[in-house]
Amino acid sequence: MIKVNCLNPIAKVGMNLLPDTFGTTDNFADADAVLVRSAAMHDLDLPASLLAVARAGAGVNNIPLDKCAENGVVVFNTPGANANGVKELVMCGLLLGSRDIIGGNRWVVDNRENANISKDMEKAKKNFAGNEIKGKKLGVIGLGAIGRLVANAAESMGMEVYGNDPFISVEGALSLKRDVHLVKTREEIFKECDFITVHTPLVDDTKKMINKETIAMMKDGVVVLNFARDLLVDDEAMCEALASGKVKKYVTDFPNPNVAGVEGVIATPHLGASTAESEDNCAVMA
């Protein structure tokens, strides 16, 4: 019997695929295989019996890859399984960054006991006016499973889309809509686009690629979106740019003590793949 330990709850639609030769165990030390979502494994002692780790998600930053390699433990992930869920949240982020929906909603909550709310809102709404995304330039850095979906969806909503990915596959390029412009460098996106969204892995080349120098290249009033990795953006530089008005909004799925509550930051608590559909898809692939 192959013993599987789940460090996080894994959707039943995936667990039900395990054959009769597999069983679950609550004891990590007894596991032959591990299924994990967001639980951190770096401080865990890998059992000698462990053969494989499967992450029900795209990233593997919560898994000690070096330690697994030394022990001969194979690590799997589930690229693309949650791509649509993240794409939909990015599109929501685009709208939140262009229209002050949050400010308007806050006004309604604050005035919930106002008997004249229906009349007063006609005066108040000018304070929450925004812009439409149609006709605006969107730069997509990273055209993997999620970036491609974002580029195509934005183009369908009338945006002028520019994409950059030096490692894009032939299949990936062919899946892009014909009107998506491929550019050779990130700098072209920094300089030209009204909205910039990042969809790259966290490696040496991409760590803090949104920084003081690259922000200086951007248009005044740019909206930056980060639904990929926390450290792709230099928090200190971003907060300075928000305070000066250089960046209009920073929309991120990775709140931390540096950006949470900062004026101009719209943050969600890592909700990108938090849909029933994404969790099912990741569980099945894992």
Coordinates of C-alpha atoms in Angstrom, one line a residue:
M1 CA 0.0 0.0 0.0
I2 CA 1.4 3.4 -1.1
K3 CA 0.8 5.9 1.7
V4 CA -0.2 9.5 0.7
N5 CA 0.0 12.4 3.2
C6 CA -2.0 15.6 2.4
L7 CA -0.4 18.6 4.0
N8 CA -3.4 20.7 2.9
P9 CA -7.0 19.6 2.1
I10 CA -7.1 18.3 -1.5
A11 CA -10.3 18.3 -3.4
K12 CA -12.2 14.9 -3.3
V13 CA -12.5 14.9 -7.1
G14 CA -8.7 14.4 -7.2
M15 CA -8.4 12.0 -4.2
N16 CA -11.0 9.8 -5.7
L17 CA -8.8 9.1 -8.6
L18 CA -6.3 7.2 -6.4
P19 CA -6.4 3.4 -7.1
D20 CA -6.9 0.8 -4.4
T21 CA -3.1 0.4 -4.1
F22 CA -3.0 3.9 -2.5
G23 CA -4.1 4.9 1.0
T24 CA -3.9 8.1 3.0
T25 CA -2.0 8.7 6.2
D26 CA -2.1 11.6 8.6
N27 CA 1.6 10.9 9.6
F28 CA 4.0 12.8 7.3
A29 CA 6.9 10.6 8.6
D30 CA 5.2 7.5 7.1
A31 CA 4.5 9.0 3.7
D32 CA 5.5 7.6 0.4
A33 CA 4.0 10.6 -1.4
V34 CA 2.8 14.0 -0.4
L35 CA 0.1 16.2 -1.8
V36 CA 0.4 19.9 -0.9
R37 CA -1.1 23.3 -1.8
S38 CA 0.4 26.2 0.2
A39 CA 1.9 24.5 3.3
A40 CA 5.6 25.3 3.7
M41 CA 7.8 22.2 3.6
H42 CA 11.2 23.8 4.0
D43 CA 11.5 23.1 7.7
L44 CA 10.2 19.6 7.5
D45 CA 12.5 16.5 7.7
L46 CA 11.8 14.5 4.6
P47 CA 11.1 10.8 5.6
A48 CA 13.3 8.2 4.0
S49 CA 10.2 6.6 2.5
L50 CA 9.3 9.7 0.5
L51 CA 9.3 9.2 -3.3
A52 CA 7.3 12.1 -4.7
V53 CA 5.7 15.5 -3.9
A54 CA 2.8 16.8 -6.0
R55 CA 1.9 20.5 -5.6
A56 CA -1.8 21.3 -6.4
G57 CA -0.7 24.6 -7.9
A58 CA 1.8 26.2 -10.3
G59 CA 4.6 27.4 -8.1
V60 CA 6.9 25.2 -6.1
N61 CA 8.5 27.9 -3.8
N62 CA 7.0 26.2 -0.7
I63 CA 8.9 23.0 -1.5
P64 CA 12.6 22.5 -0.7
L65 CA 13.7 21.5 -4.2
D66 CA 17.4 21.1 -3.3
K67 CA 16.6 18.8 -0.4
C68 CA 14.2 16.8 -2.6
A69 CA 16.8 16.4 -5.3
E70 CA 19.4 15.2 -2.8
N71 CA 17.0 12.6 -1.6
G72 CA 15.8 11.5 -5.0
V73 CA 12.3 12.8 -4.4
V74 CA 10.4 13.7 -7.6
V75 CA 8.5 17.0 -7.5
F76 CA 5.4 17.7 -9.6
N77 CA 3.3 20.8 -10.0
T78 CA 0.1 21.6 -11.9
P79 CA 0.8 24.3 -14.5
G80 CA -2.2 25.7 -16.2
A81 CA -4.8 24.0 -13.9
N82 CA -5.7 27.2 -12.2
A83 CA -4.9 29.6 -15.1
N84 CA -8.5 30.5 -15.8
G85 CA -9.2 31.4 -12.1
V86 CA -6.2 33.7 -12.0
K87 CA -7.0 35.2 -15.4
E88 CA -10.5 36.2 -14.2
L89 CA -9.1 37.8 -11.0
V90 CA -6.6 39.7 -13.1
M91 CA -9.4 41.1 -15.3
C92 CA -11.2 42.1 -12.1
G93 CA -8.0 43.8 -11.0
L94 CA -7.9 45.8 -14.3
L95 CA -11.4 47.1 -13.6
L96 CA -10.7 47.8 -9.9
G97 CA -7.6 49.7 -11.0
S98 CA -9.4 51.9 -13.5
R99 CA -12.8 52.4 -11.8
D100 CA -13.0 53.4 -8.1
I101 CA -15.4 50.6 -7.4
I102 CA -14.0 50.0 -3.9
G103 CA -14.3 53.7 -2.9
G104 CA -17.9 53.7 -4.2
N105 CA -18.8 50.6 -2.3
R106 CA -17.2 52.0 0.9
W107 CA -19.3 55.1 0.5
V108 CA -22.5 53.0 0.2
V109 CA -21.6 51.0 3.4
D110 CA -20.8 54.2 5.3
N111 CA -24.2 55.7 4.2
R112 CA -26.2 52.6 4.7
E113 CA -28.4 54.3 7.4
N114 CA -28.8 57.5 5.3
A115 CA -32.5 57.8 4.4
N116 CA -31.5 60.1 1.5
I117 CA -28.9 57.7 0.1
S118 CA -30.6 57.5 -3.3
K119 CA -30.5 61.3 -3.7
D120 CA -27.1 61.9 -2.1
M121 CA -25.3 59.3 -4.2
E122 CA -25.9 61.4 -7.3
K123 CA -23.8 64.1 -5.8
A124 CA -21.2 61.7 -4.3
K125 CA -20.5 59.6 -7.4
K126 CA -18.3 62.3 -9.0
N127 CA -15.7 61.4 -6.3
F128 CA -15.4 57.9 -7.6
A129 CA -15.2 58.6 -11.3
G130 CA -12.7 56.5 -13.2
N131 CA -11.6 55.5 -16.7
E132 CA -12.6 52.8 -19.2
I133 CA -10.0 50.2 -20.2
K134 CA -11.1 50.1 -23.8
G135 CA -8.5 51.6 -26.0
K136 CA -5.9 51.6 -23.3
K137 CA -2.5 49.9 -23.7
L138 CA -1.9 46.8 -21.6
G139 CA 1.5 45.3 -21.2
V140 CA 1.7 41.6 -20.3
I141 CA 5.1 40.4 -19.0
G142 CA 5.2 36.6 -19.2
L143 CA 3.1 34.8 -21.7
G144 CA 2.7 31.4 -20.0
A145 CA -0.6 29.7 -19.3
I146 CA -2.0 32.7 -17.4
G147 CA -0.4 35.5 -19.3
R148 CA -1.7 34.3 -22.6
L149 CA -5.3 34.1 -21.3
V150 CA -5.0 37.6 -19.8
A151 CA -3.7 39.0 -23.1
N152 CA -6.5 37.4 -25.1
A153 CA -9.2 38.4 -22.7
A154 CA -8.0 42.0 -22.6
E155 CA -7.8 42.2 -26.4
S156 CA -11.4 41.0 -26.5
M157 CA -12.4 43.9 -24.2
G158 CA -10.9 46.4 -26.6
M159 CA -7.5 47.0 -25.1
E160 CA -4.3 47.4 -27.1
V161 CA -2.2 44.5 -25.8
Y162 CA 1.6 44.2 -25.8
G163 CA 3.3 41.0 -24.6
N164 CA 6.8 40.1 -23.8
D165 CA 8.3 36.6 -23.1
P166 CA 11.7 35.6 -24.4
F167 CA 10.9 32.0 -23.7
I168 CA 7.4 31.8 -25.3
S169 CA 6.8 28.4 -27.0
V170 CA 5.5 28.0 -30.5
E171 CA 2.3 26.6 -29.1
G172 CA 2.0 29.6 -26.8
A173 CA 2.6 32.1 -29.6
L174 CA 0.0 30.4 -31.8
S175 CA -2.6 30.6 -29.0
L176 CA -2.4 34.4 -28.8
K177 CA -4.9 36.5 -30.7
R178 CA -3.5 38.0 -33.9
D179 CA -3.8 41.6 -32.7
V180 CA -1.6 41.0 -29.6
H181 CA 1.7 42.8 -30.2
L182 CA 4.8 40.8 -29.2
V183 CA 7.7 43.0 -28.2
K184 CA 11.3 42.0 -27.6
T185 CA 12.0 43.7 -24.3
R186 CA 10.3 44.5 -21.0
E187 CA 11.5 48.1 -21.4
E188 CA 9.1 48.6 -24.3
I189 CA 6.2 47.7 -22.1
F190 CA 7.4 49.9 -19.2
K191 CA 7.6 52.9 -21.5
E192 CA 4.4 52.4 -23.6
C193 CA 1.7 50.9 -21.5
D194 CA -1.1 52.4 -19.3
F195 CA -1.5 49.1 -17.5
I196 CA 1.2 46.6 -16.7
T197 CA 0.6 43.0 -15.4
V198 CA 3.4 40.6 -14.5
H199 CA 3.1 36.8 -15.0
T200 CA 6.6 35.4 -14.7
P201 CA 8.3 33.0 -12.3
L202 CA 10.5 34.4 -9.6
V203 CA 14.1 33.9 -10.8
D204 CA 17.2 36.1 -10.6
D205 CA 16.2 38.0 -13.7
T206 CA 12.7 38.8 -12.6
K207 CA 13.2 39.5 -8.9
K208 CA 12.2 43.1 -8.2
M209 CA 12.0 43.8 -11.9
I210 CA 9.4 46.5 -11.0
N211 CA 11.8 48.8 -9.2
K212 CA 12.7 52.5 -8.9
E213 CA 14.5 52.5 -12.3
T214 CA 11.8 50.6 -14.2
I215 CA 9.0 52.6 -12.6
A216 CA 10.8 55.8 -13.8
M217 CA 10.4 54.6 -17.4
M218 CA 6.6 54.2 -17.0
K219 CA 3.9 56.7 -17.9
D220 CA 2.6 58.9 -15.2
G221 CA -0.6 57.4 -13.7
V222 CA 0.3 53.8 -14.7
V223 CA -1.6 50.9 -13.1
V224 CA 0.6 47.9 -12.1
L225 CA -0.9 44.5 -11.4
N226 CA 0.9 41.6 -9.7
F227 CA -0.9 38.3 -9.4
A228 CA 2.2 36.2 -10.0
R229 CA 4.8 36.4 -7.2
D230 CA 5.3 38.9 -4.3
L231 CA 9.0 39.6 -4.9
L232 CA 8.6 40.6 -8.6
V233 CA 7.9 44.1 -7.2
D234 CA 10.1 46.3 -5.0
D235 CA 7.7 47.3 -2.3
E236 CA 9.7 50.4 -1.2
A237 CA 9.9 51.7 -4.7
M238 CA 6.2 51.0 -5.4
C239 CA 5.1 52.9 -2.2
E240 CA 7.2 55.9 -3.2
A241 CA 5.7 55.9 -6.7
L242 CA 2.2 55.7 -5.3
A243 CA 2.9 58.6 -2.9
S244 CA 4.2 60.8 -5.7
G245 CA 1.4 59.9 -8.1
K246 CA 3.7 58.2 -10.6
V247 CA 1.8 55.0 -10.2
K248 CA -2.0 55.4 -9.9
K249 CA -2.8 52.0 -8.4
Y250 CA -0.9 48.9 -7.4
V251 CA -3.2 45.9 -7.6
T252 CA -1.7 42.8 -5.9
D253 CA -2.7 39.4 -4.7
F254 CA 0.2 39.4 -2.2
P255 CA -0.4 41.8 0.7
N256 CA 2.4 42.2 3.2
P257 CA 3.3 44.6 6.0
N258 CA 4.9 47.0 3.5
V259 CA 1.9 47.5 1.2
A260 CA -1.2 46.5 3.2
G261 CA -3.3 49.6 3.8
V262 CA -1.1 51.9 1.7
E263 CA -3.0 54.6 -0.2
G264 CA -3.4 53.4 -3.8
V265 CA -2.9 49.7 -3.1
I266 CA -5.7 47.3 -3.9
A267 CA -4.8 44.0 -2.3
T268 CA -6.5 40.7 -2.2
P269 CA -5.4 37.8 0.1
H270 CA -3.9 35.5 -2.5
L271 CA -7.3 34.7 -4.1
G272 CA -6.0 33.9 -7.6
A273 CA -6.6 30.2 -7.6
S274 CA -9.2 30.3 -4.8
T275 CA -12.1 28.9 -6.8
A276 CA -13.8 25.6 -6.6
E277 CA -13.0 24.9 -10.2
S278 CA -9.3 25.7 -9.8
E279 CA -9.0 23.5 -6.7
D280 CA -10.7 20.6 -8.5
N281 CA -8.5 21.0 -11.6
C282 CA -5.3 21.2 -9.6
A283 CA -6.3 18.2 -7.5
V284 CA -7.0 16.1 -10.6
M285 CA -3.7 17.0 -12.2
A286 CA -1.7 16.5 -9.0

